[in-house]
Every structure is written in structure tokens, then in C-alpha cells.
PDB file of C-alpha atoms in Angstrom:
ATOM      1  CA  ARG A 929       0.000   0.000   0.000  1.00  0.00           C
ATOM      2  CA  ILE A 930       1.069   3.576  -0.713  1.00  0.00           C
ATOM      3  CA  VAL A 931       1.835   5.619   2.382  1.00  0.00           C
ATOM      4  CA  GLY A 932       0.621   9.225   2.451  1.00  0.00           C
ATOM      5  CA  ALA A 933       1.208  12.138   4.797  1.00  0.00           C
ATOM      6  CA  VAL A 934       2.402  11.474   8.362  1.00  0.00           C
ATOM      7  CA  GLY A 935       2.768   7.768   7.623  1.00  0.00           C
ATOM      8  CA  ARG A 936      -0.914   7.069   6.957  1.00  0.00           C
ATOM      9  CA  MET A 937      -1.963   4.540   4.354  1.00  0.00           C
ATOM     10  CA  VAL A 938      -3.558   6.085   1.288  1.00  0.00           C
ATOM     11  CA  ALA A 939      -7.238   5.181   0.911  1.00  0.00           C
ATOM     12  CA  LYS A 940      -8.182   4.099  -2.613  1.00  0.00           C
ATOM     13  CA  ILE A 941     -11.571   5.716  -3.187  1.00  0.00           C
ATOM     14  CA  ALA A 942     -14.191   5.183  -5.892  1.00  0.00           C
ATOM     15  CA  ILE A 943     -16.934   7.792  -6.419  1.00  0.00           C
ATOM     16  CA  SER A 944     -20.424   6.738  -7.498  1.00  0.00           C
ATOM     17  CA  GLY A 945     -22.374   9.609  -9.042  1.00  0.00           C
ATOM     18  CA  ALA A 946     -19.061  11.224  -9.995  1.00  0.00           C
ATOM     19  CA  ALA A 947     -20.534  13.644 -12.548  1.00  0.00           C
ATOM     20  CA  GLY A 948     -23.151  15.052 -10.162  1.00  0.00           C
ATOM     21  CA  ARG A 949     -22.796  18.178  -8.031  1.00  0.00           C
ATOM     22  CA  MET A 950     -21.530  16.300  -4.988  1.00  0.00           C
ATOM     23  CA  GLY A 951     -19.588  13.777  -7.021  1.00  0.00           C
ATOM     24  CA  ARG A 952     -17.543  16.455  -8.778  1.00  0.00           C
ATOM     25  CA  ARG A 953     -16.615  18.116  -5.481  1.00  0.00           C
ATOM     26  CA  LEU A 954     -15.674  14.761  -3.981  1.00  0.00           C
ATOM     27  CA  CYS A 955     -13.354  14.070  -6.904  1.00  0.00           C
ATOM     28  CA  ALA A 956     -11.791  17.534  -6.640  1.00  0.00           C
ATOM     29  CA  LEU A 957     -11.099  17.244  -2.909  1.00  0.00           C
ATOM     30  CA  ILE A 958      -9.764  13.690  -3.112  1.00  0.00           C
ATOM     31  CA  CYS A 959      -7.235  14.828  -5.709  1.00  0.00           C
ATOM     32  CA  LYS A 960      -5.931  17.392  -3.184  1.00  0.00           C
ATOM     33  CA  ASP A 961      -5.783  14.957  -0.254  1.00  0.00           C
ATOM     34  CA  PRO A 962      -2.367  13.325   0.353  1.00  0.00           C
ATOM     35  CA  ASN A 963      -4.038  10.438   2.195  1.00  0.00           C
ATOM     36  CA  ALA A 964      -6.556   9.579  -0.526  1.00  0.00           C
ATOM     37  CA  GLU A 965      -6.369   8.411  -4.127  1.00  0.00           C
ATOM     38  CA  LEU A 966      -9.177   8.661  -6.672  1.00  0.00           C
ATOM     39  CA  VAL A 967      -9.193   5.265  -8.402  1.00  0.00           C
ATOM     40  CA  GLN A 968     -12.655   5.009 -10.027  1.00  0.00           C
ATOM     41  CA  CYS A 969     -15.406   7.382 -11.181  1.00  0.00           C
ATOM     42  CA  ILE A 970     -18.793   5.760 -11.731  1.00  0.00           C
ATOM     43  CA  GLU A 971     -21.913   7.049 -13.476  1.00  0.00           C
ATOM     44  CA  TYR A 972     -25.042   5.393 -14.860  1.00  0.00           C
ATOM     45  CA  ALA A 973     -24.489   3.725 -18.243  1.00  0.00           C
ATOM     46  CA  GLU A 974     -26.605   6.198 -20.260  1.00  0.00           C
ATOM     47  CA  ASN A 975     -24.848   9.286 -18.923  1.00  0.00           C
ATOM     48  CA  PRO A 976     -23.577  11.305 -21.919  1.00  0.00           C
ATOM     49  CA  LEU A 977     -20.303  11.931 -20.077  1.00  0.00           C
ATOM     50  CA  GLN A 978     -19.395   8.235 -20.029  1.00  0.00           C
ATOM     51  CA  GLY A 979     -15.806   7.677 -21.170  1.00  0.00           C
ATOM     52  CA  LYS A 980     -14.658  11.213 -20.391  1.00  0.00           C
ATOM     53  CA  LYS A 981     -11.790  11.895 -18.006  1.00  0.00           C
ATOM     54  CA  ILE A 982     -12.959  13.318 -14.699  1.00  0.00           C
ATOM     55  CA  LYS A 983     -10.626  16.290 -15.106  1.00  0.00           C
ATOM     56  CA  ASP A 984     -12.647  17.244 -18.196  1.00  0.00           C
ATOM     57  CA  VAL A 985     -15.857  17.096 -16.144  1.00  0.00           C
ATOM     58  CA  GLU A 986     -14.489  18.786 -13.006  1.00  0.00           C
ATOM     59  CA  PRO A 987     -11.460  21.021 -13.731  1.00  0.00           C
ATOM     60  CA  GLU A 988     -10.339  20.940 -10.091  1.00  0.00           C
ATOM     61  CA  ALA A 989     -10.054  17.138 -10.183  1.00  0.00           C
ATOM     62  CA  ASP A 990      -6.509  16.656 -11.473  1.00  0.00           C
ATOM     63  CA  SER A 991      -6.904  13.017 -12.478  1.00  0.00           C
ATOM     64  CA  GLU A 992      -6.836  10.867 -15.601  1.00  0.00           C
ATOM     65  CA  VAL A 993      -9.532   8.534 -14.230  1.00  0.00           C
ATOM     66  CA  VAL A 994     -12.295   7.936 -16.770  1.00  0.00           C
ATOM     67  CA  LEU A 995     -16.040   7.760 -16.052  1.00  0.00           C
ATOM     68  CA  GLN A 996     -17.239   4.152 -16.155  1.00  0.00           C
ATOM     69  CA  PRO A 997     -20.631   2.449 -15.626  1.00  0.00           C
ATOM     70  CA  GLN A 998     -19.769  -0.085 -12.904  1.00  0.00           C
ATOM     71  CA  LEU A 999     -17.635  -0.467  -9.781  1.00  0.00           C
ATOM     72  CA  GLN A1000     -14.594  -2.678 -10.398  1.00  0.00           C
ATOM     73  CA  PRO A1001     -12.105  -4.387  -8.047  1.00  0.00           C
ATOM     74  CA  GLY A1002      -9.253  -2.228  -6.778  1.00  0.00           C
ATOM     75  CA  ALA A1003     -10.983   0.307  -4.523  1.00  0.00           C
ATOM     76  CA  ASP A1004     -10.896   0.178  -0.722  1.00  0.00           C
ATOM     77  CA  VAL A1005     -14.110   2.143  -0.372  1.00  0.00           C
ATOM     78  CA  VAL A1006     -16.824   3.623  -2.578  1.00  0.00           C
ATOM     79  CA  ILE A1007     -18.584   6.898  -1.754  1.00  0.00           C
ATOM     80  CA  ASP A1008     -22.091   6.946  -3.212  1.00  0.00           C
ATOM     81  CA  PHE A1009     -24.121  10.121  -3.759  1.00  0.00           C
ATOM     82  CA  SER A1010     -26.503   8.985  -6.493  1.00  0.00           C
ATOM     83  CA  SER A1011     -30.173   7.955  -6.267  1.00  0.00           C
ATOM     84  CA  PRO A1012     -32.032   5.360  -4.185  1.00  0.00           C
ATOM     85  CA  ALA A1013     -32.076   2.936  -7.122  1.00  0.00           C
ATOM     86  CA  GLY A1014     -28.425   3.627  -7.948  1.00  0.00           C
ATOM     87  CA  THR A1015     -27.375   3.209  -4.332  1.00  0.00           C
ATOM     88  CA  THR A1016     -29.231  -0.116  -4.043  1.00  0.00           C
ATOM     89  CA  ALA A1017     -27.357  -1.475  -7.069  1.00  0.00           C
ATOM     90  CA  MET A1018     -24.044  -0.063  -5.812  1.00  0.00           C
ATOM     91  CA  ALA A1019     -24.482  -1.660  -2.383  1.00  0.00           C
ATOM     92  CA  LYS A1020     -25.004  -5.082  -3.953  1.00  0.00           C
ATOM     93  CA  ARG A1021     -21.940  -4.640  -6.157  1.00  0.00           C
ATOM     94  CA  ALA A1022     -19.797  -3.499  -3.211  1.00  0.00           C
ATOM     95  CA  GLU A1023     -20.914  -6.587  -1.277  1.00  0.00           C
ATOM     96  CA  GLU A1024     -19.792  -8.816  -4.167  1.00  0.00           C
ATOM     97  CA  LEU A1025     -16.358  -7.169  -4.271  1.00  0.00           C
ATOM     98  CA  GLY A1026     -15.865  -6.733  -0.531  1.00  0.00           C
ATOM     99  CA  ILE A1027     -15.539  -2.944  -0.826  1.00  0.00           C
ATOM    100  CA  ALA A1028     -16.508  -0.635   2.056  1.00  0.00           C
ATOM    101  CA  LEU A1029     -19.468   1.717   1.550  1.00  0.00           C
ATOM    102  CA  VAL A1030     -19.954   5.364   2.459  1.00  0.00           C
ATOM    103  CA  ILE A1031     -23.467   6.419   1.405  1.00  0.00           C
ATOM    104  CA  GLY A1032     -24.791   9.963   1.224  1.00  0.00           C
ATOM    105  CA  THR A1033     -27.939   9.281  -0.814  1.00  0.00           C
ATOM    106  CA  THR A1034     -31.020  10.393   1.129  1.00  0.00           C
ATOM    107  CA  ALA A1035     -34.686   9.400   1.004  1.00  0.00           C
ATOM    108  CA  LYS A1036     -37.662   9.420   3.409  1.00  0.00           C
ATOM    109  CA  ASP A1037     -38.386   5.775   2.535  1.00  0.00           C
ATOM    110  CA  PHE A1038     -37.782   3.893   5.809  1.00  0.00           C
ATOM    111  CA  GLU A1039     -37.980   0.468   4.116  1.00  0.00           C
ATOM    112  CA  TRP A1040     -35.312   1.466   1.563  1.00  0.00           C
ATOM    113  CA  ARG A1041     -33.009   2.709   4.319  1.00  0.00           C
ATOM    114  CA  ALA A1042     -33.455  -0.565   6.223  1.00  0.00           C
ATOM    115  CA  GLU A1043     -32.697  -2.544   3.063  1.00  0.00           C
ATOM    116  CA  ILE A1044     -29.467  -0.608   2.441  1.00  0.00           C
ATOM    117  CA  LYS A1045     -28.394  -1.220   6.038  1.00  0.00           C
ATOM    118  CA  LYS A1046     -28.396  -4.982   5.377  1.00  0.00           C
ATOM    119  CA  SER A1047     -25.179  -4.593   3.363  1.00  0.00           C
ATOM    120  CA  SER A1048     -23.378  -3.918   6.656  1.00  0.00           C
ATOM    121  CA  GLY A1049     -23.601  -7.652   7.327  1.00  0.00           C
ATOM    122  CA  LYS A1050     -20.984  -8.197   4.616  1.00  0.00           C
ATOM    123  CA  VAL A1051     -18.964  -4.953   4.385  1.00  0.00           C
ATOM    124  CA  PRO A1052     -18.286  -1.929   6.618  1.00  0.00           C
ATOM    125  CA  LEU A1053     -20.925   0.728   5.878  1.00  0.00           C
ATOM    126  CA  ILE A1054     -21.733   4.295   6.847  1.00  0.00           C
ATOM    127  CA  HIS A1055     -25.062   5.758   5.694  1.00  0.00           C
ATOM    128  CA  ALA A1056     -25.227   9.357   6.890  1.00  0.00           C
ATOM    129  CA  GLN A1057     -28.018  11.877   6.513  1.00  0.00           C
ATOM    130  CA  ASN A1058     -25.324  14.554   6.486  1.00  0.00           C
ATOM    131  CA  PHE A1059     -21.522  14.463   6.649  1.00  0.00           C
ATOM    132  CA  SER A1060     -20.825  17.889   8.140  1.00  0.00           C
ATOM    133  CA  LEU A1061     -19.370  18.157  11.645  1.00  0.00           C
ATOM    134  CA  GLY A1062     -21.734  21.010  12.491  1.00  0.00           C
ATOM    135  CA  VAL A1063     -24.837  19.104  11.434  1.00  0.00           C
ATOM    136  CA  ASN A1064     -23.831  15.975  13.347  1.00  0.00           C
ATOM    137  CA  LEU A1065     -23.399  18.135  16.433  1.00  0.00           C
ATOM    138  CA  MET A1066     -26.826  19.612  15.656  1.00  0.00           C
ATOM    139  CA  PHE A1067     -28.378  16.125  15.664  1.00  0.00           C
ATOM    140  CA  LYS A1068     -27.021  15.516  19.160  1.00  0.00           C
ATOM    141  CA  VAL A1069     -27.753  18.962  20.619  1.00  0.00           C
ATOM    142  CA  ALA A1070     -31.229  19.288  19.045  1.00  0.00           C
ATOM    143  CA  ALA A1071     -32.173  16.020  20.748  1.00  0.00           C
ATOM    144  CA  GLN A1072     -30.809  17.202  24.097  1.00  0.00           C
ATOM    145  CA  ILE A1073     -32.734  20.492  23.843  1.00  0.00           C
ATOM    146  CA  ALA A1074     -35.995  18.678  23.078  1.00  0.00           C
ATOM    147  CA  ALA A1075     -35.549  16.285  25.977  1.00  0.00           C
ATOM    148  CA  SER A1076     -34.710  19.125  28.381  1.00  0.00           C
ATOM    149  CA  LEU A1077     -37.587  21.422  27.386  1.00  0.00           C
ATOM    150  CA  GLY A1078     -40.277  18.741  27.532  1.00  0.00           C
ATOM    151  CA  GLU A1079     -43.803  18.635  26.105  1.00  0.00           C
ATOM    152  CA  GLU A1080     -44.599  22.267  26.954  1.00  0.00           C
ATOM    153  CA  PHE A1081     -42.594  23.229  23.854  1.00  0.00           C
ATOM    154  CA  ASP A1082     -43.873  22.649  20.322  1.00  0.00           C
ATOM    155  CA  ILE A1083     -41.182  21.528  17.890  1.00  0.00           C
ATOM    156  CA  GLU A1084     -41.042  22.385  14.182  1.00  0.00           C
ATOM    157  CA  ILE A1085     -38.229  21.752  11.691  1.00  0.00           C
ATOM    158  CA  VAL A1086     -37.746  23.830   8.541  1.00  0.00           C
ATOM    159  CA  GLU A1087     -35.199  22.978   5.857  1.00  0.00           C
ATOM    160  CA  GLY A1088     -34.253  24.933   2.740  1.00  0.00           C
ATOM    161  CA  HIS A1089     -32.344  23.855  -0.364  1.00  0.00           C
ATOM    162  CA  HIS A1090     -31.671  24.904  -3.965  1.00  0.00           C
ATOM    163  CA  HIS A1091     -34.402  24.444  -6.546  1.00  0.00           C
ATOM    164  CA  HIS A1092     -32.587  21.492  -8.170  1.00  0.00           C
ATOM    165  CA  LYS A1093     -33.039  19.189  -5.162  1.00  0.00           C
ATOM    166  CA  VAL A1094     -35.465  16.402  -6.071  1.00  0.00           C
ATOM    167  CA  ASP A1095     -36.382  14.883  -2.685  1.00  0.00           C
ATOM    168  CA  ALA A1096     -38.140  16.365   0.338  1.00  0.00           C
ATOM    169  CA  PRO A1097     -37.780  16.640   3.212  1.00  0.00           C
ATOM    170  CA  SER A1098     -33.992  16.543   3.242  1.00  0.00           C
ATOM    171  CA  GLY A1099     -32.089  13.696   4.846  1.00  0.00           C
ATOM    172  CA  THR A1100     -30.685  16.191   7.328  1.00  0.00           C
ATOM    173  CA  ALA A1101     -34.168  17.307   8.392  1.00  0.00           C
ATOM    174  CA  MET A1102     -35.080  13.647   8.863  1.00  0.00           C
ATOM    175  CA  GLY A1103     -31.902  13.168  10.882  1.00  0.00           C
ATOM    176  CA  ILE A1104     -32.817  16.054  13.191  1.00  0.00           C
ATOM    177  CA  ALA A1105     -36.373  14.758  13.509  1.00  0.00           C
ATOM    178  CA  GLY A1106     -35.168  11.222  14.179  1.00  0.00           C
ATOM    179  CA  ALA A1107     -32.770  12.356  16.897  1.00  0.00           C
ATOM    180  CA  ILE A1108     -35.517  14.407  18.571  1.00  0.00           C
ATOM    181  CA  CYS A1109     -37.955  11.501  18.420  1.00  0.00           C
ATOM    182  CA  ASP A1110     -35.403   9.098  19.911  1.00  0.00           C
ATOM    183  CA  SER A1111     -34.680  11.439  22.824  1.00  0.00           C
ATOM    184  CA  THR A1112     -38.317  12.198  23.645  1.00  0.00           C
ATOM    185  CA  GLY A1113     -40.096   8.889  23.093  1.00  0.00           C
ATOM    186  CA  ARG A1114     -41.822   9.945  19.893  1.00  0.00           C
ATOM    187  CA  ASP A1115     -42.424   7.635  16.917  1.00  0.00           C
ATOM    188  CA  VAL A1116     -40.595   8.871  13.803  1.00  0.00           C
ATOM    189  CA  GLN A1117     -43.139   7.132  11.543  1.00  0.00           C
ATOM    190  CA  LYS A1118     -46.277   8.351  13.357  1.00  0.00           C
ATOM    191  CA  ASP A1119     -45.500  11.691  15.007  1.00  0.00           C
ATOM    192  CA  LEU A1120     -43.907  13.613  12.128  1.00  0.00           C
ATOM    193  CA  ILE A1121     -46.223  15.935  10.160  1.00  0.00           C
ATOM    194  CA  TYR A1122     -45.009  16.908   6.679  1.00  0.00           C
ATOM    195  CA  GLY A1123     -46.490  20.342   6.024  1.00  0.00           C
ATOM    196  CA  ARG A1124     -50.073  21.313   6.829  1.00  0.00           C
ATOM    197  CA  GLU A1125     -53.043  22.164   4.643  1.00  0.00           C
ATOM    198  CA  GLY A1126     -56.764  22.559   5.231  1.00  0.00           C
ATOM    199  CA  GLN A1127     -58.663  21.733   8.424  1.00  0.00           C
ATOM    200  CA  VAL A1128     -55.893  19.763  10.130  1.00  0.00           C
ATOM    201  CA  GLY A1129     -57.209  20.260  13.658  1.00  0.00           C
ATOM    202  CA  LYS A1130     -55.462  21.356  16.821  1.00  0.00           C
ATOM    203  CA  ARG A1131     -51.782  20.610  17.122  1.00  0.00           C
ATOM    204  CA  THR A1132     -50.985  17.656  19.381  1.00  0.00           C
ATOM    205  CA  THR A1133     -48.161  17.726  21.917  1.00  0.00           C
ATOM    206  CA  LYS A1134     -46.448  14.767  20.226  1.00  0.00           C
ATOM    207  CA  GLU A1135     -46.332  16.003  16.652  1.00  0.00           C
ATOM    208  CA  VAL A1136     -43.192  17.448  15.092  1.00  0.00           C
ATOM    209  CA  GLY A1137     -43.749  19.503  11.947  1.00  0.00           C
ATOM    210  CA  VAL A1138     -41.251  19.078   9.106  1.00  0.00           C
ATOM    211  CA  HIS A1139     -41.321  21.623   6.273  1.00  0.00           C
ATOM    212  CA  ALA A1140     -39.307  22.018   3.064  1.00  0.00           C
ATOM    213  CA  LEU A1141     -38.341  25.173   1.155  1.00  0.00           C
ATOM    214  CA  ARG A1142     -36.907  25.034  -2.377  1.00  0.00           C
ATOM    215  CA  MET A1143     -35.333  28.317  -3.449  1.00  0.00           C
ATOM    216  CA  GLY A1144     -32.519  29.634  -5.593  1.00  0.00           C
ATOM    217  CA  SER A1145     -29.044  28.320  -4.857  1.00  0.00           C
ATOM    218  CA  GLU A1146     -29.467  27.537  -1.137  1.00  0.00           C
ATOM    219  CA  ILE A1147     -26.907  24.831  -0.276  1.00  0.00           C
ATOM    220  CA  GLY A1148     -28.426  23.731   3.001  1.00  0.00           C
ATOM    221  CA  LEU A1149     -30.396  25.535   5.702  1.00  0.00           C
ATOM    222  CA  HIS A1150     -31.908  23.765   8.717  1.00  0.00           C
ATOM    223  CA  THR A1151     -33.671  25.276  11.724  1.00  0.00           C
ATOM    224  CA  ALA A1152     -35.291  23.525  14.664  1.00  0.00           C
ATOM    225  CA  TYR A1153     -37.874  25.674  16.457  1.00  0.00           C
ATOM    226  CA  TYR A1154     -38.902  25.099  20.066  1.00  0.00           C
ATOM    227  CA  ALA A1155     -41.804  27.275  21.223  1.00  0.00           C
ATOM    228  CA  SER A1156     -43.846  27.485  24.413  1.00  0.00           C
ATOM    229  CA  GLU A1157     -46.557  29.970  25.362  1.00  0.00           C
ATOM    230  CA  TYR A1158     -43.859  32.306  26.648  1.00  0.00           C
ATOM    231  CA  GLU A1159     -40.677  31.940  24.582  1.00  0.00           C
ATOM    232  CA  ARG A1160     -39.141  30.534  21.423  1.00  0.00           C
ATOM    233  CA  LEU A1161     -35.725  29.011  20.764  1.00  0.00           C
ATOM    234  CA  GLU A1162     -34.341  28.707  17.215  1.00  0.00           C
ATOM    235  CA  PHE A1163     -31.374  26.425  16.482  1.00  0.00           C
ATOM    236  CA  THR A1164     -29.950  26.878  12.961  1.00  0.00           C
ATOM    237  CA  HIS A1165     -27.229  25.382  10.785  1.00  0.00           C
ATOM    238  CA  ARG A1166     -26.426  26.871   7.391  1.00  0.00           C
ATOM    239  CA  ALA A1167     -23.905  25.394   4.960  1.00  0.00           C
ATOM    240  CA  SER A1168     -21.869  27.972   3.057  1.00  0.00           C
ATOM    241  CA  SER A1169     -20.208  25.489   0.682  1.00  0.00           C
ATOM    242  CA  ARG A1170     -21.058  22.049  -0.677  1.00  0.00           C
ATOM    243  CA  ASP A1171     -17.463  21.116   0.127  1.00  0.00           C
ATOM    244  CA  VAL A1172     -18.366  20.731   3.803  1.00  0.00           C
ATOM    245  CA  PHE A1173     -20.333  17.591   2.902  1.00  0.00           C
ATOM    246  CA  ALA A1174     -17.666  16.288   0.522  1.00  0.00           C
ATOM    247  CA  ALA A1175     -14.888  16.775   3.083  1.00  0.00           C
ATOM    248  CA  GLY A1176     -16.897  14.918   5.718  1.00  0.00           C
ATOM    249  CA  ALA A1177     -17.617  12.005   3.368  1.00  0.00           C
ATOM    250  CA  ILE A1178     -13.927  11.713   2.484  1.00  0.00           C
ATOM    251  CA  ARG A1179     -13.035  11.760   6.171  1.00  0.00           C
ATOM    252  CA  ALA A1180     -15.536   8.934   6.716  1.00  0.00           C
ATOM    253  CA  ALA A1181     -14.118   6.979   3.767  1.00  0.00           C
ATOM    254  CA  LYS A1182     -10.562   7.182   5.097  1.00  0.00           C
ATOM    255  CA  TRP A1183     -11.759   6.199   8.570  1.00  0.00           C
ATOM    256  CA  ILE A1184     -13.727   3.133   7.469  1.00  0.00           C
ATOM    257  CA  VAL A1185     -10.951   1.474   5.450  1.00  0.00           C
ATOM    258  CA  GLY A1186      -9.828  -1.651   7.274  1.00  0.00           C
ATOM    259  CA  LYS A1187     -12.819  -1.736   9.640  1.00  0.00           C
ATOM    260  CA  PRO A1188     -14.715  -5.022  10.046  1.00  0.00           C
ATOM    261  CA  ALA A1189     -18.130  -5.460   8.440  1.00  0.00           C
ATOM    262  CA  GLY A1190     -20.760  -3.543  10.367  1.00  0.00           C
ATOM    263  CA  TYR A1191     -22.942  -0.442  10.458  1.00  0.00           C
ATOM    264  CA  TYR A1192     -21.179   2.743  11.535  1.00  0.00           C
ATOM    265  CA  GLU A1193     -22.323   6.339  11.998  1.00  0.00           C
ATOM    266  CA  MET A1194     -20.698   9.743  11.683  1.00  0.00           C
ATOM    267  CA  TYR A1195     -20.701   9.842  15.482  1.00  0.00           C
ATOM    268  CA  ASP A1196     -18.149   6.992  15.296  1.00  0.00           C
ATOM    269  CA  VAL A1197     -16.023   8.811  12.716  1.00  0.00           C
ATOM    270  CA  LEU A1198     -16.039  12.070  14.657  1.00  0.00           C
ATOM    271  CA  GLY A1199     -15.739  10.502  18.097  1.00  0.00           C
ATOM    272  CA  LEU A1200     -18.911  12.237  19.314  1.00  0.00           C
TER     273      LEU A1200
END
């Protein structure tokens, strides 16, 4: 194995969804990381960029690696930011090859998320709703706030993203909601309310509202509101660059190389 900076082994990383917004930034940052090597760039077979060098797709990615339709042997870990269907196929392929998985694809589908988790029985896997340090701290602190304030405070979560985002609510909003539910005894499948319209009736003490904004070029905005009859607390995280997510995913990829098969979280990577 190649040894990188300060004696660390270089992680051989494949990127699935390499021509997408996140994929391009992942490739660019890996090429600048002395402890990581970009070894494969994967995109769906019909992508018109198939066969092009990644440096021609993302100028900051100084690499001769060519876009290809399928994961091949030779990578230590694959980072997947694609689509639910693409991630499902990638997880099966990674299982076949014994390659670790770092997944950033998000969806509200609880059954799909449970299905993806099964791959951790064969390979080490991290499936994160968000890879930023700040957001992972927000998951933990938002849950602590909810537990401390109790049922006298109504909780609402609002997320905002660019108008190209295709799923709602965001994985990060679901992560915040899930952490709050876990800390307060709520049911994430029964107590979350996704927007409100019409005669919805009086708000219950258990419900947590989750709302999505799609506007302009917003990279990622998440606010948890806690309100009683007498005061309101707002807890906000705003991403100023998509690179914060890419850097976190690369950190996770380097961390997971060599780990035994199992399901890991960003809390493990960050030591939270």
C-alpha cells in the first residue's frame, strides 16, 4: 500500500455519481488529499459523459480517471451520492467485491433505508443523513434540547435547499427529527407531520412539523424551532459550501478502510 502524509496509508476511493454536483466536489477534494487516491469514477451507463476523463468534467479534479458504468475491483471504499435505485445497485456490487461503503444518498423511505443497512452484514458501511461536523453536532444537541424542554414546547423543523433538489424533506431534516424523536419517546413514523393544509385540527403535543423550502441556490439551511406559550428558541445550521459535505464524506471513507463489516455512523467517525 502507498503511504501518504504522516505515515498514513492512502485510501483508494471510488466515487459513485461522480458527474453530479456532490460527485464532482468529492473528486476535486480527493485529488488534493495526500491520504486519498481517486481510483474510479462511476456514473449510470446512459450518462452522456461516459468515457470522459474526470478532469474534463471537473477542472479541479486533477486526475486521468475515466467515467465508467460499474464499480470494479481495486478500490478500498466507494462513496455513493446517487439515487435510491443507484445506491441499491451499488451496495449489492460493493458486497460482491468486498468494498466498504460510504453512502450519502437520502430518502424518506424507511424500508429502503433498512434494506441498504443490510449490506453492513458483509462490508463496513456508513449511511449518513449529512456528513458535516456542524450538522452531526446539531443532531445531538437538538435532541438534548428537546428532551430538556419537555412537552410544553412545540417543535417544528424547517429545511431549505436549492431548486434542483429532487427529494423532500432533506435527509438532514429527517436526521434532526429522528434524533428528537429518539430522545423524547416519539415515533418517527407516526408523530412527524409533513407540512399542513386545510382543516388539520389542533396541534398535538407529540407532533413534530417538518417543512421544506426550495429556493434559488441555497446549499443547506436547517432550523429547529422550540416554542412554548412564553418563549421561542431557534437552532440553525447553514452550509456555506457544498465542500463541507464532501470533506466529511472523504473523512468517513478514510476512517472506514480496514474496519470489520458492520454499520457505523458519523458519530463513530467524529468521536462524538
